[in-house]
Short mmCIF file of C-alpha atoms and ligand atoms in Angstrom, two decimals:
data_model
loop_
_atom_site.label_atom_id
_atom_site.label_comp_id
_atom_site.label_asym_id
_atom_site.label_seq_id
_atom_site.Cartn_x
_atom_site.Cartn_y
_atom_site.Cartn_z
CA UNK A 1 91.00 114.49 78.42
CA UNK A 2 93.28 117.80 77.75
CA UNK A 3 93.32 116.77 74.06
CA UNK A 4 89.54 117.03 74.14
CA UNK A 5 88.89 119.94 71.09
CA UNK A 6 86.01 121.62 73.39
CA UNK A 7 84.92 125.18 71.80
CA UNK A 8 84.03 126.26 75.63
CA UNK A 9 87.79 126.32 76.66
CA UNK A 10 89.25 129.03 77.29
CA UNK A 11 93.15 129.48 75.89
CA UNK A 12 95.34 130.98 77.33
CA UNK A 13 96.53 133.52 74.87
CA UNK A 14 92.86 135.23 75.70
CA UNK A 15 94.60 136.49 79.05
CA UNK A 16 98.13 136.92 77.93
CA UNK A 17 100.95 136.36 80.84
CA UNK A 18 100.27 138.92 83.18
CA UNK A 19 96.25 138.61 82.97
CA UNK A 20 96.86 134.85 83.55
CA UNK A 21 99.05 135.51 86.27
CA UNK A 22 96.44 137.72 87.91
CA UNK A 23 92.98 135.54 87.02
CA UNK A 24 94.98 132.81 88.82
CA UNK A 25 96.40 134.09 91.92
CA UNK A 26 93.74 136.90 92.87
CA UNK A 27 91.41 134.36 94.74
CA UNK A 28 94.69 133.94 97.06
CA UNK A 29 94.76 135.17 100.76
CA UNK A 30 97.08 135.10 103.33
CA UNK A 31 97.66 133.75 106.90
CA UNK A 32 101.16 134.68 108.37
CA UNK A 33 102.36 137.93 109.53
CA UNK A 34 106.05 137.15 107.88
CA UNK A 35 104.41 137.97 104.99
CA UNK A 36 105.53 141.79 103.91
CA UNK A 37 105.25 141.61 100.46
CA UNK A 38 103.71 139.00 98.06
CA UNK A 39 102.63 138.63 94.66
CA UNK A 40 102.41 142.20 92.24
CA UNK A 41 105.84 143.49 92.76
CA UNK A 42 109.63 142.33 91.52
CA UNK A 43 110.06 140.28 94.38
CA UNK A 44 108.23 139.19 97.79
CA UNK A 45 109.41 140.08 101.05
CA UNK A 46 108.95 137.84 103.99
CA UNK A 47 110.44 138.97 108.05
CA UNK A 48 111.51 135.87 109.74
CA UNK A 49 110.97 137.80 113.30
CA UNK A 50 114.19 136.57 114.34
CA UNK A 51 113.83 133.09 113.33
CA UNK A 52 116.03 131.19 111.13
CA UNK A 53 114.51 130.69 107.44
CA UNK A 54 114.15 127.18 105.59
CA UNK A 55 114.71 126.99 102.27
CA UNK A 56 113.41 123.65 99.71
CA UNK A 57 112.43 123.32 96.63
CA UNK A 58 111.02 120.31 93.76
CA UNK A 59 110.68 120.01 90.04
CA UNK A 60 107.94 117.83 88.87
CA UNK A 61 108.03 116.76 85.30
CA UNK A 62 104.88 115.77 83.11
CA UNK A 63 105.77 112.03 82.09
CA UNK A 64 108.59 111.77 84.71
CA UNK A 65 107.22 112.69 88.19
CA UNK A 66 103.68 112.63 86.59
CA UNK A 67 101.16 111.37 84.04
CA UNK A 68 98.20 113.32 83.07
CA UNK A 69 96.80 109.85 81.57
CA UNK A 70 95.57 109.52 85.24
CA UNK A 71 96.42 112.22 87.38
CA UNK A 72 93.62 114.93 87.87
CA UNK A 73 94.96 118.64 87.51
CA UNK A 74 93.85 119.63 91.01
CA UNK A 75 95.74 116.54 92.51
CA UNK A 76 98.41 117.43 90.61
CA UNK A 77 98.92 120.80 92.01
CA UNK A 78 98.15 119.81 95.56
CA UNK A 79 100.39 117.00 95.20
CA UNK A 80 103.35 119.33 94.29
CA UNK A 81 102.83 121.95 97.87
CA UNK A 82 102.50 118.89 99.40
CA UNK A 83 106.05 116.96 98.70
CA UNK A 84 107.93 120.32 99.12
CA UNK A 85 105.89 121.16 102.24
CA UNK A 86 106.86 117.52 103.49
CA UNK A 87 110.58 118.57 103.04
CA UNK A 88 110.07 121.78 105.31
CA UNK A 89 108.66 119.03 108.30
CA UNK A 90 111.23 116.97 107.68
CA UNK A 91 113.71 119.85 109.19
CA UNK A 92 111.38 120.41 111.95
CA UNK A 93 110.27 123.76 111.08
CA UNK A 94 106.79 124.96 110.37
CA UNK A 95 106.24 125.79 106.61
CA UNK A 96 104.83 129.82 105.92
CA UNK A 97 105.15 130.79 102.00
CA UNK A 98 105.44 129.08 98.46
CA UNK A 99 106.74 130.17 95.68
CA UNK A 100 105.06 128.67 92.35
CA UNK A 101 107.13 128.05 88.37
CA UNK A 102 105.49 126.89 85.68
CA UNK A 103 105.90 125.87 82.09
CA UNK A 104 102.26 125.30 80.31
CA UNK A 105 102.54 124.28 76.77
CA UNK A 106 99.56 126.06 74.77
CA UNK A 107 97.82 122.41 74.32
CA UNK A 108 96.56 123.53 78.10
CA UNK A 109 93.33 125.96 78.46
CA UNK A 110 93.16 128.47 80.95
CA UNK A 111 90.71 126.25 82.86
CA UNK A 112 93.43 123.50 83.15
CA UNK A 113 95.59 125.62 85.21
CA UNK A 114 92.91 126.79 86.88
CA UNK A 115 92.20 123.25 88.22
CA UNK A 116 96.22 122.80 89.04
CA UNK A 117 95.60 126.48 90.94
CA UNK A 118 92.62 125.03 92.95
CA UNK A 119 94.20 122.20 94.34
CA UNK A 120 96.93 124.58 95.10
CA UNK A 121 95.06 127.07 96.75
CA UNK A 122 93.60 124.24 98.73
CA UNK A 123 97.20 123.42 100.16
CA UNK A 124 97.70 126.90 101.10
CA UNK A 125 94.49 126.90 103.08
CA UNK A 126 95.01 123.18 104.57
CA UNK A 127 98.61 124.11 105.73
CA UNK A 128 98.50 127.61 106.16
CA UNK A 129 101.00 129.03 103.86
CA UNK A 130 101.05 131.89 101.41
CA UNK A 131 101.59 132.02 97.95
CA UNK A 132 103.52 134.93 97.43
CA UNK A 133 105.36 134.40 93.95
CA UNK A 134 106.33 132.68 90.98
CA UNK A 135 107.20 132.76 87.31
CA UNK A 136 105.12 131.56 84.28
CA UNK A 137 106.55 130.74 80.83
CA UNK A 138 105.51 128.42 77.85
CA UNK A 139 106.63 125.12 77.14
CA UNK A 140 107.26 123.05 74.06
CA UNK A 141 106.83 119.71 75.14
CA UNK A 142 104.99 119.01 78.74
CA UNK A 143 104.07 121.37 81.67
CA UNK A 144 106.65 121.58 83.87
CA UNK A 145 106.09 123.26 87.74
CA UNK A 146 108.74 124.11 90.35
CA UNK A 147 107.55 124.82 93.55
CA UNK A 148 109.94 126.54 96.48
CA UNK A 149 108.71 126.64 99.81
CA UNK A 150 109.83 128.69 103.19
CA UNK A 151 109.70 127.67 106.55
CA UNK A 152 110.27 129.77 109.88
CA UNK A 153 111.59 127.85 112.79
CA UNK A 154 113.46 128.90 115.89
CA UNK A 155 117.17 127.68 115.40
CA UNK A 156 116.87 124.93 118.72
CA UNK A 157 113.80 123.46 117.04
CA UNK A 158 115.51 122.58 113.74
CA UNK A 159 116.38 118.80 113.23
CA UNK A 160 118.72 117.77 110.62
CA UNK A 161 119.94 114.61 109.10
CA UNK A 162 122.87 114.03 110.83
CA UNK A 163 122.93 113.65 114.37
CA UNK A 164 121.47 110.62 115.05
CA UNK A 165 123.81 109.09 117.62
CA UNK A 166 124.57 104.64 118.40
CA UNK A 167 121.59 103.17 120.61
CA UNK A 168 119.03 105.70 119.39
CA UNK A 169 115.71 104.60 118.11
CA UNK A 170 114.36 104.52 115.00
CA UNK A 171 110.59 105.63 114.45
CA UNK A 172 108.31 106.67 111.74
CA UNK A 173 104.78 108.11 111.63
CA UNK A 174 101.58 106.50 109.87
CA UNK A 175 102.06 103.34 107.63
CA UNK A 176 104.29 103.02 104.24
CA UNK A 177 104.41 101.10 100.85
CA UNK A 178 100.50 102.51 100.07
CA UNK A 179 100.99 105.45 97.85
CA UNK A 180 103.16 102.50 95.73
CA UNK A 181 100.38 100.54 95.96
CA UNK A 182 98.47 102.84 94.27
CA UNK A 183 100.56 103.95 91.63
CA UNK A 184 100.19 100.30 90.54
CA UNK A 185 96.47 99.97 90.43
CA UNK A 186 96.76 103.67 88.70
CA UNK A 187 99.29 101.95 86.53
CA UNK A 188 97.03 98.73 85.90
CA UNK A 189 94.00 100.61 85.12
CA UNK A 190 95.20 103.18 82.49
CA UNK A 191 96.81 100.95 80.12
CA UNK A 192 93.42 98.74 80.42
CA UNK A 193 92.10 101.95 79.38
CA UNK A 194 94.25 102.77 76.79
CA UNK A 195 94.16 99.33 75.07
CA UNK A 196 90.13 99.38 75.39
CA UNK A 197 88.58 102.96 76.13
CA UNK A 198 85.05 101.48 76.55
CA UNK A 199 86.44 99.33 79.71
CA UNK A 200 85.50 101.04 82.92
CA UNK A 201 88.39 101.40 85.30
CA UNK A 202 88.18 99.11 88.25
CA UNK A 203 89.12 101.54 91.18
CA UNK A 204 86.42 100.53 93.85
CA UNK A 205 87.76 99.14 97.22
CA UNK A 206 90.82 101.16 96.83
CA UNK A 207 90.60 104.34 98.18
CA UNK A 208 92.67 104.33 100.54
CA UNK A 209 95.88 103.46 98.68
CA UNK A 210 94.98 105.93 96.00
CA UNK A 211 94.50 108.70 98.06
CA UNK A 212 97.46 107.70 99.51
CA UNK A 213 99.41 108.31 95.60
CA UNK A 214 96.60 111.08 94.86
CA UNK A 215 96.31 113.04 97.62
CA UNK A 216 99.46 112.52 99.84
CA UNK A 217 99.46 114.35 103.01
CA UNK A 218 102.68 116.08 104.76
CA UNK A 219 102.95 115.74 108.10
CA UNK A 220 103.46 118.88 109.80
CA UNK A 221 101.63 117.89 112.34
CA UNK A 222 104.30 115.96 114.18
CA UNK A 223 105.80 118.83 114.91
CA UNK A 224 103.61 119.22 117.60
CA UNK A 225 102.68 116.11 118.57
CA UNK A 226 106.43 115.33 119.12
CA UNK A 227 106.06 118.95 121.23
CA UNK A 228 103.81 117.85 123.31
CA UNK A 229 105.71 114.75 124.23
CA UNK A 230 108.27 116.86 125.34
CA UNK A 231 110.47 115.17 122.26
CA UNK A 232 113.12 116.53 119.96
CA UNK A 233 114.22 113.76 117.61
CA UNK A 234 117.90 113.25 117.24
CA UNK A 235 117.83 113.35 112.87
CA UNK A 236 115.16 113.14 110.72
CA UNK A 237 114.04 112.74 107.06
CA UNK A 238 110.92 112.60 105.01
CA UNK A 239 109.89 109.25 103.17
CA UNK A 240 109.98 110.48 99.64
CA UNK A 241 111.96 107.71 97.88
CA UNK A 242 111.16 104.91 100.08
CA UNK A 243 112.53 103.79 103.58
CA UNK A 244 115.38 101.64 102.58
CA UNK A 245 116.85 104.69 100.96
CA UNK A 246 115.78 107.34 103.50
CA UNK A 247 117.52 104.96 106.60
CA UNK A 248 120.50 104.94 104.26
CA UNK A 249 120.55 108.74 103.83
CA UNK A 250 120.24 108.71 107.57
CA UNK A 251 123.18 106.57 108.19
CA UNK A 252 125.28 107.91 105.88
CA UNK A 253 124.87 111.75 107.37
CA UNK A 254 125.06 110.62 111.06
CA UNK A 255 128.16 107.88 110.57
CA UNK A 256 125.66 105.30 111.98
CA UNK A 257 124.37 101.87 111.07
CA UNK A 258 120.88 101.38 111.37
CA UNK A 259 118.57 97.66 112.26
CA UNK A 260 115.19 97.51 111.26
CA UNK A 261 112.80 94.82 111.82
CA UNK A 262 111.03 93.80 109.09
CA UNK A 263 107.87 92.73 111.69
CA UNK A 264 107.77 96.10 113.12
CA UNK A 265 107.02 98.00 109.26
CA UNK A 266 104.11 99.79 109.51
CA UNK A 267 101.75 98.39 106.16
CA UNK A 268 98.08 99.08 106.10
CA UNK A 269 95.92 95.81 105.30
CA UNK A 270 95.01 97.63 102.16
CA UNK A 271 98.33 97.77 101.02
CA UNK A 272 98.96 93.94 102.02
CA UNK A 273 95.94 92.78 100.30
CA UNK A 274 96.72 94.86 96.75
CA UNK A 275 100.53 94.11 96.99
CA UNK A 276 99.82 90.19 97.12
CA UNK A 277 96.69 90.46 94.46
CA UNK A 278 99.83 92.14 92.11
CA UNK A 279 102.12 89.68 93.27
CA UNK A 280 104.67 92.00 94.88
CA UNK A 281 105.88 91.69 98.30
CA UNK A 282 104.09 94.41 100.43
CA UNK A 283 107.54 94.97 102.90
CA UNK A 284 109.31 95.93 99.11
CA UNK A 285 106.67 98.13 99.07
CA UNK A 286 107.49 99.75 102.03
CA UNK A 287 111.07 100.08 101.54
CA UNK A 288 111.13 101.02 97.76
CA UNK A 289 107.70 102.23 96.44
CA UNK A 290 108.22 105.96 97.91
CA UNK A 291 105.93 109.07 97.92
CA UNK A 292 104.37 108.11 101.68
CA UNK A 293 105.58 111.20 102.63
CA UNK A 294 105.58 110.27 106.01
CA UNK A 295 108.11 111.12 108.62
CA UNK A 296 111.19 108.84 109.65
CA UNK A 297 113.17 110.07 112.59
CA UNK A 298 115.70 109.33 115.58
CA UNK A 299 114.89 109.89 119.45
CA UNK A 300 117.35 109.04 122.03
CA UNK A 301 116.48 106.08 124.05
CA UNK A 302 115.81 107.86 127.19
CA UNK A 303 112.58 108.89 124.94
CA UNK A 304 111.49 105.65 124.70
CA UNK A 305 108.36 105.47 127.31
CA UNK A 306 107.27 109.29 125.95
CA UNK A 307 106.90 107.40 122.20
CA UNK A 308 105.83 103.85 122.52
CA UNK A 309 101.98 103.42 122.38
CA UNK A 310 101.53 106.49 120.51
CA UNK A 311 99.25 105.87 117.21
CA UNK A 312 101.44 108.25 115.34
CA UNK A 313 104.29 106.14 115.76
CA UNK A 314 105.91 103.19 115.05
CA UNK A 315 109.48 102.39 116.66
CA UNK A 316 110.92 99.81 113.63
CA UNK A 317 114.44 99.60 114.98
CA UNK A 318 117.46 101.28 116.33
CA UNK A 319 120.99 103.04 115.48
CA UNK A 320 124.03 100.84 115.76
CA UNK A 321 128.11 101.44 114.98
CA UNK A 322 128.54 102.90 111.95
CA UNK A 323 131.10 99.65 111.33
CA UNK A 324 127.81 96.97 112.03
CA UNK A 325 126.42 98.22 108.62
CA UNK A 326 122.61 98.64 108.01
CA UNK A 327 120.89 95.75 108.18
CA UNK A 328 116.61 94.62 107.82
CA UNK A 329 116.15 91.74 110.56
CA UNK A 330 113.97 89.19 108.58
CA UNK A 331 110.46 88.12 110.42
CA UNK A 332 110.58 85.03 111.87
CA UNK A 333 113.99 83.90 110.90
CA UNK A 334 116.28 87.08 112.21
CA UNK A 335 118.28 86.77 109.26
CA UNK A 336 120.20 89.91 108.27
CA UNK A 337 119.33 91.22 105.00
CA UNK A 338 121.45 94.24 103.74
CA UNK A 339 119.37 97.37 103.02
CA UNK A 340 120.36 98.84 99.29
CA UNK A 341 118.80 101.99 97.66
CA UNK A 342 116.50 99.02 95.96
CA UNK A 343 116.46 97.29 99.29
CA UNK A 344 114.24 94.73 98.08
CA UNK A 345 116.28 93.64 95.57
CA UNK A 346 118.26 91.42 97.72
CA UNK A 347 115.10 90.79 99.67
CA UNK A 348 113.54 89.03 97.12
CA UNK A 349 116.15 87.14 96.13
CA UNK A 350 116.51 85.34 99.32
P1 LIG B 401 109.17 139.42 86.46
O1 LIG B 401 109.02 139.90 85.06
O2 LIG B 401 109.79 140.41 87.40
O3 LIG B 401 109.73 138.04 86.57
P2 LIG B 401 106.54 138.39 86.46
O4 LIG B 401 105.73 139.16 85.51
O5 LIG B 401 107.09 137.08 86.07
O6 LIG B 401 107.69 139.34 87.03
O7 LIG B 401 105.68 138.18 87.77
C1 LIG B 401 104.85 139.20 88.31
C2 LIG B 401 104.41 138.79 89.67
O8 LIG B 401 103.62 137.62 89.60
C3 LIG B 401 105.57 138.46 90.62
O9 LIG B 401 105.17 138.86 91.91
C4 LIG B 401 105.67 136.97 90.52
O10 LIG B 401 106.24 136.43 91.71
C5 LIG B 401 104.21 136.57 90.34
N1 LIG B 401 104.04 135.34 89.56
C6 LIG B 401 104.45 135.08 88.30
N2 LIG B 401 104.07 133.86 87.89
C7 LIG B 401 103.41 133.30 88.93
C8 LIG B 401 102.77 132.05 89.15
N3 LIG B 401 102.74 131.09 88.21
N4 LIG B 401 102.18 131.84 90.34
C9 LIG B 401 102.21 132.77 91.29
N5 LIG B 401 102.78 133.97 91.15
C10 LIG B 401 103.38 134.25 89.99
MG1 LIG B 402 108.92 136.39 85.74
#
């Protein structure tokens, strides 16, 4: 694809760093009134209006967080506002500016980044934040971006990790284990590809679990949802490495133990049906294929009737003593089965 030699691309040493910098960003327009200062000067200057400022950033690799081999450019750079963007919802607070790094290694054209800059510029649109910065630099081996995003919250609104508090419940938004799913039909279908180039890839019926690893979403529209409930969650966290993990980063910042019902895991029948045609199990899915991006959070118990036939939300189990452990409570069988960082390891074992 990038390797293509095509006489009608453009590289970038026709713009030099500054006239790249410009071609790319000057379609850019912005949304907030915290932003004072953006792109053109040393530095951009945001005014939080009083409100407390939240800070995250991401690094995503080519051939560690990403492979080119099937990842289109613009996903790619939607993709990378939308995990850091995730990380801003997962504090509560409502994301407002991004900050963009990259290293390009001169194998890439100028019209390469300006696909990666189109399906950023259609983050900044869908989520209404502003791209007010960044650096650019050359790379010897693979391209390289680092966003940093900025969110403005008022300091009651912000929800951290740990606070969730014994008897609480546990509840996450949307389903989990697809964007997994995905990666392994992705997965499947390149090296098919790459061991016959004349096979067509096999993608049809799909589409839901690839957008799901494609085109992940961040969910910063719980915010208000759990607004108009009327509920503040107790702690909460975004699923980036899978839930196993996430309850366990949970527990260990509160001091709690967590149960969580295997029957209660949100799975789409998509991601059922493709786990068992690759013969994994879809829960392992769930609790270590990552990159739902979805949101996984506490609500005290007195919440409970505000919550529990809301289509946002799933309520999969509840805080215990931090001395009870944290345990997944089988289907069927209520055996206990200790959640790991790999929690399906000892899942599949049993
Ligand atoms: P400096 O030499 O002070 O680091 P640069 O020439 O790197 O300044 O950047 C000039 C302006 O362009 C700054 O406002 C910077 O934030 C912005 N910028 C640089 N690279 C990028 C990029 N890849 N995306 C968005 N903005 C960028
Ligand atoms: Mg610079």
């Amino acid at each position: 694809m990038l390797e293509d030699k095509n006489p009608e691309l453009t590289p970038i040493s026709k713009y030099g760093e500054f006239g790249l910098i410009k071609h790319l960003t000057e379609k850019f327009s912005f949304e907030n009134s915290s932003t004072e200062i953006s792109i053109g000067d040393d530095a951009a200057v945001i005014n939080p209006e009083g409100q407390k400022v939240v800070l995250t950033t991401d690094i995503l690799a080519e051939g560690v967080h990403f492979n080119l081999g099937y990842v289109p450019l613009k996903h790619l750079g939607y993709k990378a506002v939308v995990v850091n963007l995730s990380d801003i919802a997962a504090m509560n607070a409502t994301p407002t500016q991004i900050l963009i790094s990259l290293a390009i290694s001169n194998r890439f054209p100028v019209e390469a980044l300006e696909e990666i800059y189109a399906g950023i510029a259609l983050a900044c649109k869908h989520y209404k934040v502003d791209l007010v910065g960044g650096d650019t630099t050359s790379s010897t081996s693979g391209l390289v971006m680092s966003i940093t995003a900025i969110g403005l919250e008022n300091s009651e609104n912000i929800v951290r990790r740990n606070t969730a508090k014994e008897n609480d419940l546990l509840v996450v938004t949307g389903d989990l284990g697809g964007a997994y799913a995905g990666l392994q039909i992705l997965e499947r279908e390149h090296s098919v590809y790459l061991a016959n180039p004349n096979m067509q890839p096999e993608m049809e019926g799909y589409d839901y679990i690839l957008e799901r690893q494609l085109k992940p979403e961040a969910r910063t529209d719980i915010k208000k949802t759990l607004k108009d409930l009327d509920v503040l969650p107790t702690s909460m966290i975004d699923v980036s490495d899978g839930l196993s993990s996430e309850i366990l980063h949970l527990s260990d910042q509160s001091k709690v133990g967590f149960r969580l019902y295997e029957e209660k895991i949100p799975i789409d029948s998509l991601t059922i049906s493709t786990a068992e045609e690759l013969n994994l199990n879809p829960v392992m899915c769930a609790l270590s294929g990552g990159e739902d991006y979805e949101l996984l959070f506490t609500i005290s118990p007195n919440d409970f009737e505000k919550i529990k036939n809301h289509p946002d939300f799933t309520i999969i189990g509840h805080a215990v003593d931090i001395e009870q452990g944290n345990y997944l409570v089988a289907r069927g069988s209520n055996e206990l089965v200790a959640l790991n960082a790999q929690g399906w390891d000892a899942f599949l074992n049993k």
